[in-house]
Coordinates of C-alpha atoms in Angstrom, one line a residue:
Chain A
M2 CA 47.8 14.2 -58.7
R3 CA 50.4 14.1 -56.0
P4 CA 50.2 16.2 -52.8
F5 CA 53.3 17.0 -50.8
F6 CA 55.0 19.5 -48.6
F7 CA 58.2 21.2 -49.9
G8 CA 60.7 23.9 -49.0
D9 CA 62.0 24.8 -45.6
S10 CA 61.2 22.0 -43.2
E11 CA 60.4 24.5 -40.4
A12 CA 57.9 26.4 -42.6
P13 CA 56.9 24.0 -45.4
L14 CA 54.7 25.0 -48.3
W15 CA 51.9 22.8 -49.6
G16 CA 51.9 21.7 -53.2
V17 CA 50.0 19.4 -55.6
L18 CA 51.7 18.2 -58.7
H19 CA 49.6 17.3 -61.7
E20 CA 51.7 15.2 -64.0
P21 CA 50.9 14.5 -67.7
S22 CA 50.9 11.0 -69.1
A23 CA 54.4 10.1 -70.5
E24 CA 53.2 10.0 -74.2
K25 CA 51.9 13.6 -74.0
E26 CA 54.5 15.1 -71.8
R27 CA 56.0 18.5 -72.9
D28 CA 59.2 20.2 -71.7
H29 CA 57.1 23.0 -70.3
G30 CA 55.6 23.2 -66.9
V31 CA 53.2 25.7 -65.3
L32 CA 53.1 27.0 -61.8
L33 CA 49.7 28.2 -60.5
C34 CA 49.8 31.1 -58.1
P35 CA 46.5 31.3 -56.2
P36 CA 44.8 34.3 -54.6
I37 CA 45.4 35.1 -51.0
G38 CA 43.0 35.4 -48.0
H39 CA 39.4 34.4 -48.5
E40 CA 39.7 34.5 -52.3
Y41 CA 42.1 31.5 -52.1
V42 CA 39.3 29.2 -50.9
R43 CA 36.9 30.5 -53.4
C44 CA 39.3 29.8 -56.3
H45 CA 40.5 26.4 -55.2
W46 CA 38.2 24.2 -57.3
A47 CA 38.8 26.4 -60.4
L48 CA 42.5 26.0 -60.1
R49 CA 42.3 22.3 -59.6
Q50 CA 40.3 22.1 -62.9
I51 CA 42.8 24.3 -64.7
A52 CA 45.7 22.1 -63.5
A53 CA 43.9 19.0 -64.6
A54 CA 43.2 20.5 -68.0
L55 CA 46.9 21.6 -68.4
A56 CA 48.2 18.2 -67.4
K57 CA 45.8 16.5 -69.8
A58 CA 47.4 18.7 -72.5
G59 CA 50.9 17.6 -71.6
F60 CA 52.0 20.4 -69.2
A61 CA 53.2 19.3 -65.7
T62 CA 51.4 21.7 -63.4
L63 CA 52.2 22.6 -59.8
R64 CA 49.5 24.2 -57.6
F65 CA 50.9 25.5 -54.3
D66 CA 49.8 27.5 -51.3
W67 CA 51.6 30.7 -50.2
F68 CA 53.1 30.8 -46.8
G69 CA 50.3 31.6 -44.4
V70 CA 47.6 30.5 -46.8
G71 CA 45.8 27.2 -47.4
D72 CA 47.7 24.2 -46.0
S73 CA 51.1 25.8 -46.0
A74 CA 52.8 26.7 -42.7
G75 CA 52.3 29.9 -40.9
D76 CA 49.6 32.5 -40.6
L77 CA 48.5 35.1 -43.2
A78 CA 49.5 37.9 -40.8
D79 CA 53.1 36.7 -41.1
G80 CA 53.1 36.8 -44.8
T81 CA 54.7 39.6 -46.9
V82 CA 55.1 40.3 -50.6
E83 CA 58.8 39.6 -50.3
R84 CA 58.3 36.3 -48.6
W85 CA 55.7 35.3 -51.2
L86 CA 58.1 36.2 -54.1
S87 CA 60.5 33.8 -52.5
D88 CA 57.7 31.2 -52.5
V89 CA 57.4 31.6 -56.2
E90 CA 61.1 31.0 -56.8
L91 CA 61.0 28.0 -54.4
A92 CA 58.0 26.5 -56.1
V93 CA 59.5 27.0 -59.6
E94 CA 62.6 25.2 -58.5
E95 CA 60.5 22.4 -57.0
L96 CA 58.6 22.0 -60.3
K97 CA 61.9 21.8 -62.2
D98 CA 63.6 19.5 -59.8
T99 CA 60.7 17.0 -59.5
T100 CA 59.9 16.9 -63.2
G101 CA 63.2 17.7 -65.0
I102 CA 61.4 20.4 -66.9
R103 CA 63.4 23.4 -68.0
T104 CA 60.7 25.8 -69.2
V105 CA 58.3 27.2 -66.7
S106 CA 55.4 29.5 -67.1
L107 CA 53.3 31.3 -64.4
L108 CA 49.6 31.6 -64.0
G109 CA 48.3 33.9 -61.3
V110 CA 44.8 34.9 -60.0
R111 CA 44.0 38.2 -58.3
F112 CA 46.8 39.0 -55.9
G113 CA 48.5 35.8 -57.0
A114 CA 48.6 37.4 -60.5
A115 CA 50.3 40.5 -59.1
L116 CA 52.8 38.3 -57.3
A117 CA 53.4 36.3 -60.5
A118 CA 54.0 39.5 -62.5
L119 CA 56.5 40.7 -59.8
A120 CA 58.2 37.4 -59.7
A121 CA 58.5 37.3 -63.5
K122 CA 61.6 39.5 -63.3
T123 CA 63.5 36.8 -61.5
V124 CA 61.8 33.6 -62.7
R125 CA 61.7 34.7 -66.4
P126 CA 58.6 32.6 -67.3
A127 CA 58.1 31.5 -70.9
R128 CA 54.5 32.7 -70.7
L129 CA 52.4 34.5 -68.1
V130 CA 48.7 34.2 -67.5
L131 CA 47.1 37.0 -65.4
W132 CA 43.5 36.3 -64.3
D133 CA 41.8 39.4 -62.9
P134 CA 45.1 40.7 -61.6
I135 CA 45.2 43.2 -58.8
T136 CA 46.8 46.3 -60.3
S137 CA 47.0 48.5 -57.2
G138 CA 47.9 47.0 -53.8
E139 CA 46.5 50.1 -52.0
S140 CA 43.1 49.8 -53.7
Y141 CA 43.0 46.1 -53.0
V142 CA 43.5 46.6 -49.3
A143 CA 40.8 49.2 -49.3
Q144 CA 38.5 46.8 -51.2
L145 CA 39.1 44.0 -48.7
F146 CA 38.1 46.2 -45.8
R147 CA 35.0 47.4 -47.7
I148 CA 34.0 43.8 -48.4
R149 CA 34.6 42.9 -44.8
D150 CA 32.4 45.7 -43.5
L151 CA 29.6 44.9 -45.9
A152 CA 29.7 41.2 -45.1
L153 CA 29.8 41.9 -41.3
N154 CA 26.7 44.1 -41.7
D155 CA 24.7 41.6 -43.8
D156 CA 21.5 40.9 -41.9
K157 CA 21.0 37.7 -44.0
R158 CA 24.3 36.4 -42.6
F159 CA 23.9 37.4 -39.0
W160 CA 20.8 36.8 -36.9
S161 CA 20.6 40.1 -35.2
L162 CA 22.9 43.0 -35.9
A163 CA 21.1 45.1 -33.3
S164 CA 22.2 43.0 -30.4
R165 CA 25.9 43.1 -31.1
G166 CA 28.1 44.0 -28.2
P167 CA 31.5 45.6 -27.9
K168 CA 33.2 42.2 -28.3
D169 CA 31.5 41.6 -31.6
R170 CA 33.8 43.9 -33.6
P171 CA 36.5 43.0 -36.1
G172 CA 40.1 43.7 -35.2
E173 CA 41.8 46.6 -36.9
T174 CA 43.8 44.4 -39.3
E175 CA 41.1 41.8 -39.7
I176 CA 40.2 41.3 -43.4
V177 CA 37.3 39.2 -44.6
G178 CA 37.6 36.4 -42.1
Q179 CA 41.4 36.4 -41.6
D180 CA 43.8 38.4 -39.6
A181 CA 46.4 40.4 -41.5
S182 CA 49.0 42.5 -39.9
P183 CA 50.1 46.1 -40.3
E184 CA 53.3 44.8 -42.0
L185 CA 51.4 42.7 -44.4
L186 CA 49.0 45.4 -45.3
R187 CA 51.8 47.9 -45.8
S188 CA 53.6 45.3 -48.0
V189 CA 50.6 44.7 -50.1
G190 CA 49.9 48.4 -50.3
K191 CA 53.3 49.0 -51.9
V192 CA 52.4 46.9 -54.9
T193 CA 52.0 49.7 -57.5
G194 CA 51.2 49.8 -61.1
E195 CA 54.8 50.9 -61.8
R196 CA 56.2 47.8 -60.2
L197 CA 53.7 45.6 -61.9
R198 CA 54.6 47.0 -65.4
N199 CA 58.2 45.8 -64.9
V200 CA 57.6 42.4 -66.5
P201 CA 60.2 40.9 -68.8
K202 CA 59.2 40.5 -72.4
C203 CA 57.1 37.4 -72.8
R204 CA 53.7 36.3 -74.1
V205 CA 50.9 37.3 -71.7
L206 CA 47.3 36.2 -71.5
Y207 CA 45.2 38.7 -69.6
L208 CA 42.0 37.0 -68.5
Y209 CA 39.2 39.0 -67.0
S210 CA 35.9 37.8 -65.7
E211 CA 34.3 41.2 -64.9
P212 CA 34.7 44.4 -66.8
D213 CA 37.5 46.4 -65.1
A214 CA 38.6 49.9 -66.2
G215 CA 42.1 49.1 -65.0
A216 CA 42.3 45.9 -67.0
Q217 CA 42.8 47.4 -70.4
T218 CA 45.2 50.0 -69.0
Y219 CA 47.4 47.4 -67.4
A220 CA 47.3 45.2 -70.6
D221 CA 48.4 48.2 -72.6
D222 CA 51.2 49.0 -70.2
L223 CA 52.5 45.4 -70.5
A224 CA 52.3 45.7 -74.3
R225 CA 54.3 49.0 -74.2
A226 CA 56.9 47.1 -72.0
G227 CA 57.4 44.7 -74.9
C228 CA 55.1 41.9 -74.0
T229 CA 52.8 40.2 -76.5
V230 CA 49.5 40.6 -74.8
T231 CA 46.3 38.8 -75.5
T232 CA 43.2 40.0 -73.6
Q233 CA 40.3 37.7 -73.2
S234 CA 37.1 37.8 -71.3
I235 CA 35.8 34.6 -69.7
T236 CA 32.4 33.7 -68.4
T237 CA 33.5 32.5 -65.0
K238 CA 31.2 34.0 -62.3
T239 CA 33.9 35.1 -59.9
L240 CA 32.0 38.0 -58.3
W241 CA 35.2 38.9 -56.3
T242 CA 33.8 41.9 -54.6
D243 CA 30.3 40.5 -53.7
P244 CA 30.2 40.5 -49.9
K245 CA 27.6 37.7 -50.1
R246 CA 30.0 35.3 -51.8
V247 CA 33.0 35.6 -49.5
D248 CA 32.8 31.9 -48.5
E249 CA 31.5 30.4 -51.7
L250 CA 33.6 28.7 -54.3
F251 CA 32.9 29.3 -58.0
L252 CA 33.0 27.0 -61.0
P253 CA 35.7 27.6 -63.6
A254 CA 33.4 27.8 -66.7
D255 CA 35.6 28.5 -69.7
A256 CA 38.8 29.4 -67.8
P257 CA 40.5 26.0 -68.2
L258 CA 39.9 26.0 -71.9
A259 CA 41.1 29.5 -72.4
V260 CA 44.3 28.8 -70.5
T261 CA 45.0 25.5 -72.2
R262 CA 44.6 27.0 -75.6
F263 CA 47.0 29.8 -74.8
F264 CA 49.7 27.4 -73.6
E265 CA 49.2 25.1 -76.6
E266 CA 49.8 27.9 -79.1
P267 CA 53.1 27.4 -80.8
R268 CA 56.0 29.5 -79.6
Chain B
M22 CA 60.7 35.5 -37.4
T23 CA 58.0 32.9 -37.3
P24 CA 58.5 30.6 -34.4
K25 CA 58.8 26.9 -35.2
S26 CA 55.5 25.2 -34.9
P27 CA 55.4 22.2 -32.5
V28 CA 53.1 20.5 -35.0
Q29 CA 54.5 18.6 -37.9
E30 CA 52.2 18.2 -40.9
K31 CA 52.2 15.5 -43.6
A32 CA 50.3 15.0 -46.8
L33 CA 48.2 11.8 -47.0
L34 CA 46.8 10.0 -50.0
F35 CA 44.6 7.2 -48.8
G36 CA 41.5 5.1 -49.5
E37 CA 41.0 2.1 -51.7
A38 CA 42.2 3.8 -54.9
K39 CA 44.5 6.3 -53.0
G40 CA 41.9 8.8 -54.3
L41 CA 41.4 10.7 -51.0
T42 CA 43.6 13.5 -50.0
G43 CA 44.2 14.9 -46.5
V44 CA 46.7 16.7 -44.3
I45 CA 47.8 15.1 -41.0
S46 CA 48.7 17.4 -38.1
L47 CA 51.0 15.4 -35.8
P48 CA 51.4 16.2 -32.1
Q49 CA 54.9 16.3 -30.7
N50 CA 54.4 13.2 -28.6
L51 CA 51.8 11.0 -30.3
D52 CA 49.8 8.7 -28.0
A53 CA 48.1 6.1 -30.1
A54 CA 45.8 5.3 -27.2
R55 CA 44.2 8.7 -27.5
P56 CA 41.6 9.4 -30.3
A57 CA 42.5 11.1 -33.5
V58 CA 40.3 14.0 -34.8
I59 CA 39.0 13.9 -38.4
F60 CA 37.7 17.1 -40.0
L61 CA 35.0 16.7 -42.7
N62 CA 34.2 19.1 -45.5
A63 CA 32.0 22.1 -44.8
G64 CA 29.7 22.0 -47.7
L65 CA 31.8 22.2 -50.9
I66 CA 34.7 24.0 -49.3
H67 CA 37.9 22.0 -49.4
R68 CA 39.7 20.7 -46.3
V69 CA 41.1 24.0 -45.1
G70 CA 37.6 25.1 -44.1
P71 CA 35.8 28.4 -44.3
F72 CA 38.4 31.2 -43.9
R73 CA 41.1 28.5 -43.2
M74 CA 39.2 27.5 -39.9
N75 CA 40.1 23.8 -40.1
V76 CA 43.8 24.5 -40.5
K77 CA 44.0 26.7 -37.4
L78 CA 41.8 24.5 -35.3
A79 CA 43.7 21.3 -36.4
R80 CA 47.0 22.8 -35.5
R81 CA 45.8 23.9 -32.1
I82 CA 44.3 20.5 -31.4
A83 CA 47.5 18.8 -32.4
G84 CA 49.4 21.2 -30.2
A85 CA 47.2 20.0 -27.4
G86 CA 48.2 16.3 -28.1
L87 CA 45.7 14.8 -30.5
L88 CA 46.5 13.8 -34.1
C89 CA 44.3 15.5 -36.6
L90 CA 43.4 14.7 -40.2
R91 CA 41.7 17.4 -42.3
M92 CA 40.4 15.5 -45.3
D93 CA 38.6 16.1 -48.6
Q94 CA 35.7 13.7 -49.0
S95 CA 35.4 12.0 -52.4
G96 CA 34.7 14.5 -55.2
L97 CA 35.6 17.5 -53.1
G98 CA 38.7 19.6 -52.8
D99 CA 41.7 17.5 -54.0
S100 CA 40.0 14.1 -53.7
L101 CA 38.9 12.1 -56.6
P102 CA 35.3 11.3 -57.1
R103 CA 34.1 7.8 -56.1
P104 CA 32.8 5.7 -59.0
G105 CA 29.4 4.2 -58.8
D106 CA 25.9 5.3 -57.8
M107 CA 26.3 5.9 -54.1
S108 CA 24.5 8.9 -52.5
Y109 CA 26.5 11.7 -50.9
E110 CA 25.9 10.3 -47.5
E111 CA 26.9 6.8 -48.4
R112 CA 30.1 8.2 -49.9
A113 CA 30.8 10.3 -46.8
V114 CA 30.5 7.2 -44.6
L115 CA 32.9 5.2 -46.7
D116 CA 35.3 8.1 -46.9
V117 CA 35.5 8.4 -43.1
R118 CA 35.8 4.7 -42.8
E119 CA 38.8 4.7 -45.1
A120 CA 40.3 7.6 -43.2
M121 CA 40.0 5.7 -39.9
D122 CA 41.5 2.6 -41.6
A123 CA 44.4 4.6 -42.9
L124 CA 45.2 6.3 -39.5
G125 CA 44.8 3.0 -37.7
A126 CA 47.2 1.2 -40.1
R127 CA 49.8 4.0 -40.0
Y128 CA 49.6 5.2 -36.4
G129 CA 47.8 2.4 -34.6
I130 CA 45.0 4.7 -33.6
R131 CA 41.7 2.9 -32.8
T132 CA 39.3 5.7 -31.8
F133 CA 38.2 8.8 -33.5
I134 CA 36.4 12.1 -33.0
L135 CA 34.7 13.7 -36.0
I136 CA 34.2 17.4 -36.6
G137 CA 31.8 18.7 -39.3
L138 CA 30.1 22.0 -40.1
C139 CA 26.7 22.1 -41.8
A140 CA 26.6 19.2 -44.3
G141 CA 29.8 18.0 -42.7
A142 CA 27.9 17.7 -39.4
L143 CA 25.3 15.3 -40.9
S144 CA 28.2 13.4 -42.5
A145 CA 29.8 13.1 -39.1
H146 CA 26.5 11.9 -37.6
R147 CA 26.1 9.3 -40.3
A148 CA 29.7 8.1 -40.0
A149 CA 29.4 7.9 -36.2
L150 CA 26.3 5.7 -36.5
S151 CA 28.0 3.3 -38.9
D152 CA 31.3 2.8 -37.0
A153 CA 31.9 2.1 -33.4
R154 CA 35.4 3.5 -33.6
V155 CA 33.8 6.9 -33.5
I156 CA 33.7 7.9 -29.8
G157 CA 33.1 11.6 -30.2
A158 CA 31.7 14.2 -32.6
C159 CA 31.5 18.0 -32.8
L160 CA 28.5 19.1 -35.0
L161 CA 28.7 22.7 -35.9
D162 CA 25.4 24.0 -37.1
G163 CA 24.1 20.6 -37.7
Y164 CA 20.5 19.4 -37.7
A165 CA 17.9 21.8 -36.2
Y166 CA 14.2 21.7 -36.1
R167 CA 11.7 24.4 -35.3
T168 CA 10.0 24.0 -32.0
P169 CA 7.7 26.2 -29.9
A170 CA 10.7 27.8 -28.3
Y171 CA 11.9 28.6 -31.8
Y172 CA 8.7 30.3 -32.8
L173 CA 8.3 32.2 -29.6
Y174 CA 11.9 33.4 -29.4
S175 CA 12.2 34.3 -33.1
K176 CA 9.0 36.4 -32.9
L177 CA 10.1 38.1 -29.7
S178 CA 13.5 39.0 -31.0
K179 CA 12.1 40.4 -34.3
A180 CA 9.6 42.5 -32.3
T181 CA 12.5 44.1 -30.4
D182 CA 14.8 44.5 -33.4
P183 CA 14.6 48.0 -34.9
S184 CA 16.0 46.8 -38.2
F185 CA 13.1 44.3 -38.6
W186 CA 10.6 47.2 -38.3
R187 CA 12.6 49.4 -40.6
K188 CA 12.6 46.6 -43.3
A189 CA 9.0 45.8 -42.7
G190 CA 8.2 49.5 -43.3
E191 CA 10.3 49.6 -46.4
R192 CA 8.5 46.5 -47.8
A193 CA 5.1 47.9 -47.1
L194 CA 6.0 51.2 -48.8
T195 CA 7.4 49.4 -51.8
K196 CA 4.1 47.4 -52.1
L197 CA 2.0 50.5 -51.8
R198 CA 4.1 52.3 -54.4
E199 CA 3.7 49.4 -56.8
K200 CA 0.0 49.3 -56.2
L201 CA -0.4 52.9 -56.9
Q202 CA 1.8 52.8 -60.1
G203 CA 0.2 49.6 -61.3
G204 CA 1.9 46.8 -63.4
A205 CA 4.5 44.2 -62.4
P206 CA 7.4 45.3 -60.3
S207 CA 10.8 45.7 -62.1
P208 CA 13.5 43.3 -60.8
S209 CA 15.5 44.8 -58.0
D210 CA 18.6 43.1 -59.4
S211 CA 19.4 44.5 -62.9
R212 CA 22.2 42.0 -63.5
E213 CA 21.5 39.2 -66.0
S214 CA 20.6 36.1 -64.2
A215 CA 23.4 33.4 -64.4
P216 CA 23.0 31.0 -67.2
P217 CA 22.1 27.4 -66.2
P218 CA 25.2 25.3 -65.4
D219 CA 26.7 23.4 -68.2
P220 CA 25.8 19.8 -67.4
S221 CA 29.2 18.7 -68.9
E222 CA 31.2 20.9 -66.5
E223 CA 32.7 19.0 -63.7
Q224 CA 31.3 20.2 -60.4
P225 CA 32.6 19.5 -56.9
G226 CA 30.9 17.0 -54.8
H227 CA 29.0 15.3 -57.6
G228 CA 25.5 14.7 -56.2
A229 CA 26.2 17.0 -53.2
A230 CA 23.3 19.2 -54.3
E231 CA 21.0 16.4 -53.2
I232 CA 22.0 17.0 -49.6
F233 CA 21.9 20.7 -49.7
A234 CA 18.5 20.8 -51.3
Q235 CA 16.8 18.5 -49.0
D236 CA 15.6 19.1 -45.4
W237 CA 17.2 17.4 -42.5
P238 CA 15.9 13.8 -41.9
P239 CA 12.7 13.6 -39.8
R240 CA 13.2 14.8 -36.3
D241 CA 12.1 11.5 -34.6
V242 CA 14.6 9.5 -36.8
I243 CA 17.5 11.8 -35.8
E244 CA 16.4 11.6 -32.2
D245 CA 16.4 7.8 -32.3
E246 CA 19.8 7.8 -33.9
L247 CA 21.2 10.3 -31.5
D248 CA 19.9 8.3 -28.6
G249 CA 21.6 5.3 -30.0
L250 CA 24.9 7.2 -30.3
L251 CA 24.8 8.6 -26.8
S252 CA 23.8 5.2 -25.4
R253 CA 26.8 3.7 -27.1
G254 CA 28.9 6.1 -25.1
V255 CA 29.6 8.6 -27.9
R256 CA 30.2 12.1 -26.5
M257 CA 29.0 15.0 -28.6
L258 CA 29.3 18.7 -28.8
F259 CA 26.6 20.7 -30.7
V260 CA 27.5 24.3 -31.5
Y261 CA 24.9 26.4 -33.2
T262 CA 25.2 30.0 -34.4
G263 CA 22.8 32.8 -34.9
G264 CA 23.5 32.5 -38.6
W265 CA 21.8 29.1 -38.6
S266 CA 18.3 30.2 -39.1
D267 CA 16.4 27.3 -37.5
Y268 CA 18.2 27.3 -34.1
V269 CA 17.6 30.4 -32.0
H270 CA 17.4 29.5 -28.3
K271 CA 19.8 27.7 -26.0
D272 CA 17.0 25.4 -24.7
Q273 CA 15.8 24.5 -28.2
F274 CA 18.0 21.3 -28.3
D275 CA 16.0 19.8 -25.4
E276 CA 12.8 20.7 -27.1
M277 CA 14.0 19.1 -30.3
F278 CA 15.1 15.9 -28.6
P279 CA 13.2 15.4 -25.3
R280 CA 13.7 11.6 -25.2
L281 CA 17.5 11.2 -25.0
R282 CA 18.4 8.8 -22.3
Y283 CA 22.0 9.9 -21.9
R284 CA 21.5 13.6 -22.5
E285 CA 24.5 14.5 -20.2
R286 CA 26.8 13.1 -23.0
A287 CA 25.6 15.8 -25.3
Q288 CA 27.0 19.3 -24.8
V289 CA 25.2 22.2 -26.5
E290 CA 26.3 25.7 -27.1
L291 CA 24.6 28.6 -29.0
Y292 CA 26.6 31.6 -30.2
P293 CA 23.8 33.9 -31.4
E294 CA 26.1 36.6 -32.6
A295 CA 28.2 34.4 -34.8
D296 CA 27.3 33.6 -38.4
H297 CA 27.3 30.2 -40.0
T298 CA 31.0 30.2 -41.2
Y299 CA 32.4 32.4 -38.4
L300 CA 33.4 35.3 -40.5
M301 CA 34.5 37.4 -37.5
L302 CA 37.7 36.2 -35.8
A303 CA 36.3 36.9 -32.3
H304 CA 33.4 34.5 -32.9
R305 CA 35.7 31.9 -34.4
E306 CA 38.1 32.1 -31.4
Q307 CA 35.1 31.5 -29.1
M308 CA 34.0 28.4 -31.1
M309 CA 37.5 27.0 -31.3
G310 CA 38.0 27.5 -27.6
R311 CA 34.8 25.6 -26.9
V312 CA 35.8 22.7 -29.2
L313 CA 39.2 22.5 -27.6
S314 CA 37.6 22.4 -24.2
F315 CA 35.3 19.6 -25.3
L316 CA 38.3 17.6 -26.8
S317 CA 40.3 18.0 -23.6
G318 CA 37.9 15.5 -22.0
F319 CA 39.2 12.7 -24.2

């Protein structure tokens, strides 16, 4: 496992490369696109396990942090969808350059899955894994504010809600422990189902950890767009919208196995 | 356009087997005579900290002139587990020692300040005890013990909190309803309970559960150790939040540890409105400002 910074030296991105052993190595690498905001921290351990499992199966795997997220440069408030789509292209090039691999697939989680789907138009991945993807940016932004408000009014988290003063209020663009910006929220809000359907034909694994009415609809949309879609439920207890879990990581359960099996299937 | 940060960051693999991962935040003009700051893991969360707190704070501290390392202890985040049968605390002490060795070898730094939240606070305490290179420590929601002030203040604050009475009333009504209806109450949570963890599934911080499940060490033991640290010249900042259930009053620290000989070397702060992981930005800013103020004295 090799950690490093890459990209623009004035705004570098953080990456961790998981390299397979020489005897197992395949000419196929995978880029992991994490969630943003508070979900990024929750998912970190799970993505590490997925990367380790993929590398063990012969796939060089690069985990990276978006600009303004994790260890990468910048603040979340300075992030935009357009900037993050550039991050995907940069990370794919980095994966190819450092390993010599020519075939790359994308795996994205939550908003990272939406970004992976959007980036697919340019990156042309061999395969795409979408884990609990966000299928409406506008709904996602509303959800984040809802979770924020529930968490901030949790009397198990805070000693005394009654004694809060005027200074104990979140900022207008504050979302679950992080500051966003009007520009970022607008940018995320413009991620629509129509844009997300515009995925080039490839094999897609649609993983969902919680029943979601939108999940099957999006999977069907991708199939109509010409993708070969496999839908699979996993037992991972993500509880994305539970306001009591906003700072808790979760174990990956059967996600690494599901992902590895998908990539190991013959082309 | 994002302005160029004055802080440069580097990835660091260190430790005996190069199994530990961290990120160094370098100040523009590094002075090796000044201490470096090492961030420990907050519970199981990796080195970025709850809501990316460690990243922001490390960059600000480096901007103020001190080198920072936010590291993953063995078995957490991106760091490999340490082989053998050591306890979580023993591993933490060794991890910090290797971090100090690495920074000393690379940058010539000889003194260090540790920052830890919750379990990280106890790790910082243990590491400080075991190595004289540690000259300062910030313990965020570290050890706390119930004292007379705790009981008095917590009872008083509940008595004046309308939500306490509302909930007490709701509980009483629920019990009355159950008594009248007869039979066992139905679970309030209709979700299936989570299956027991698969013992073969790799979990972060192998053995970390031992530290989260147990109480803090006995108060008099911690008091003796703290007295030793302060007598050695270690300066410490204790920051408690209202979300940390056992610390509720600003004077509770002196009730917990009345025998400290160099008490003036320990600064204590209570932010009763903040929660344990500083969910609200305003509270986090307040804490970070306090930590920066403490560090400016080094």
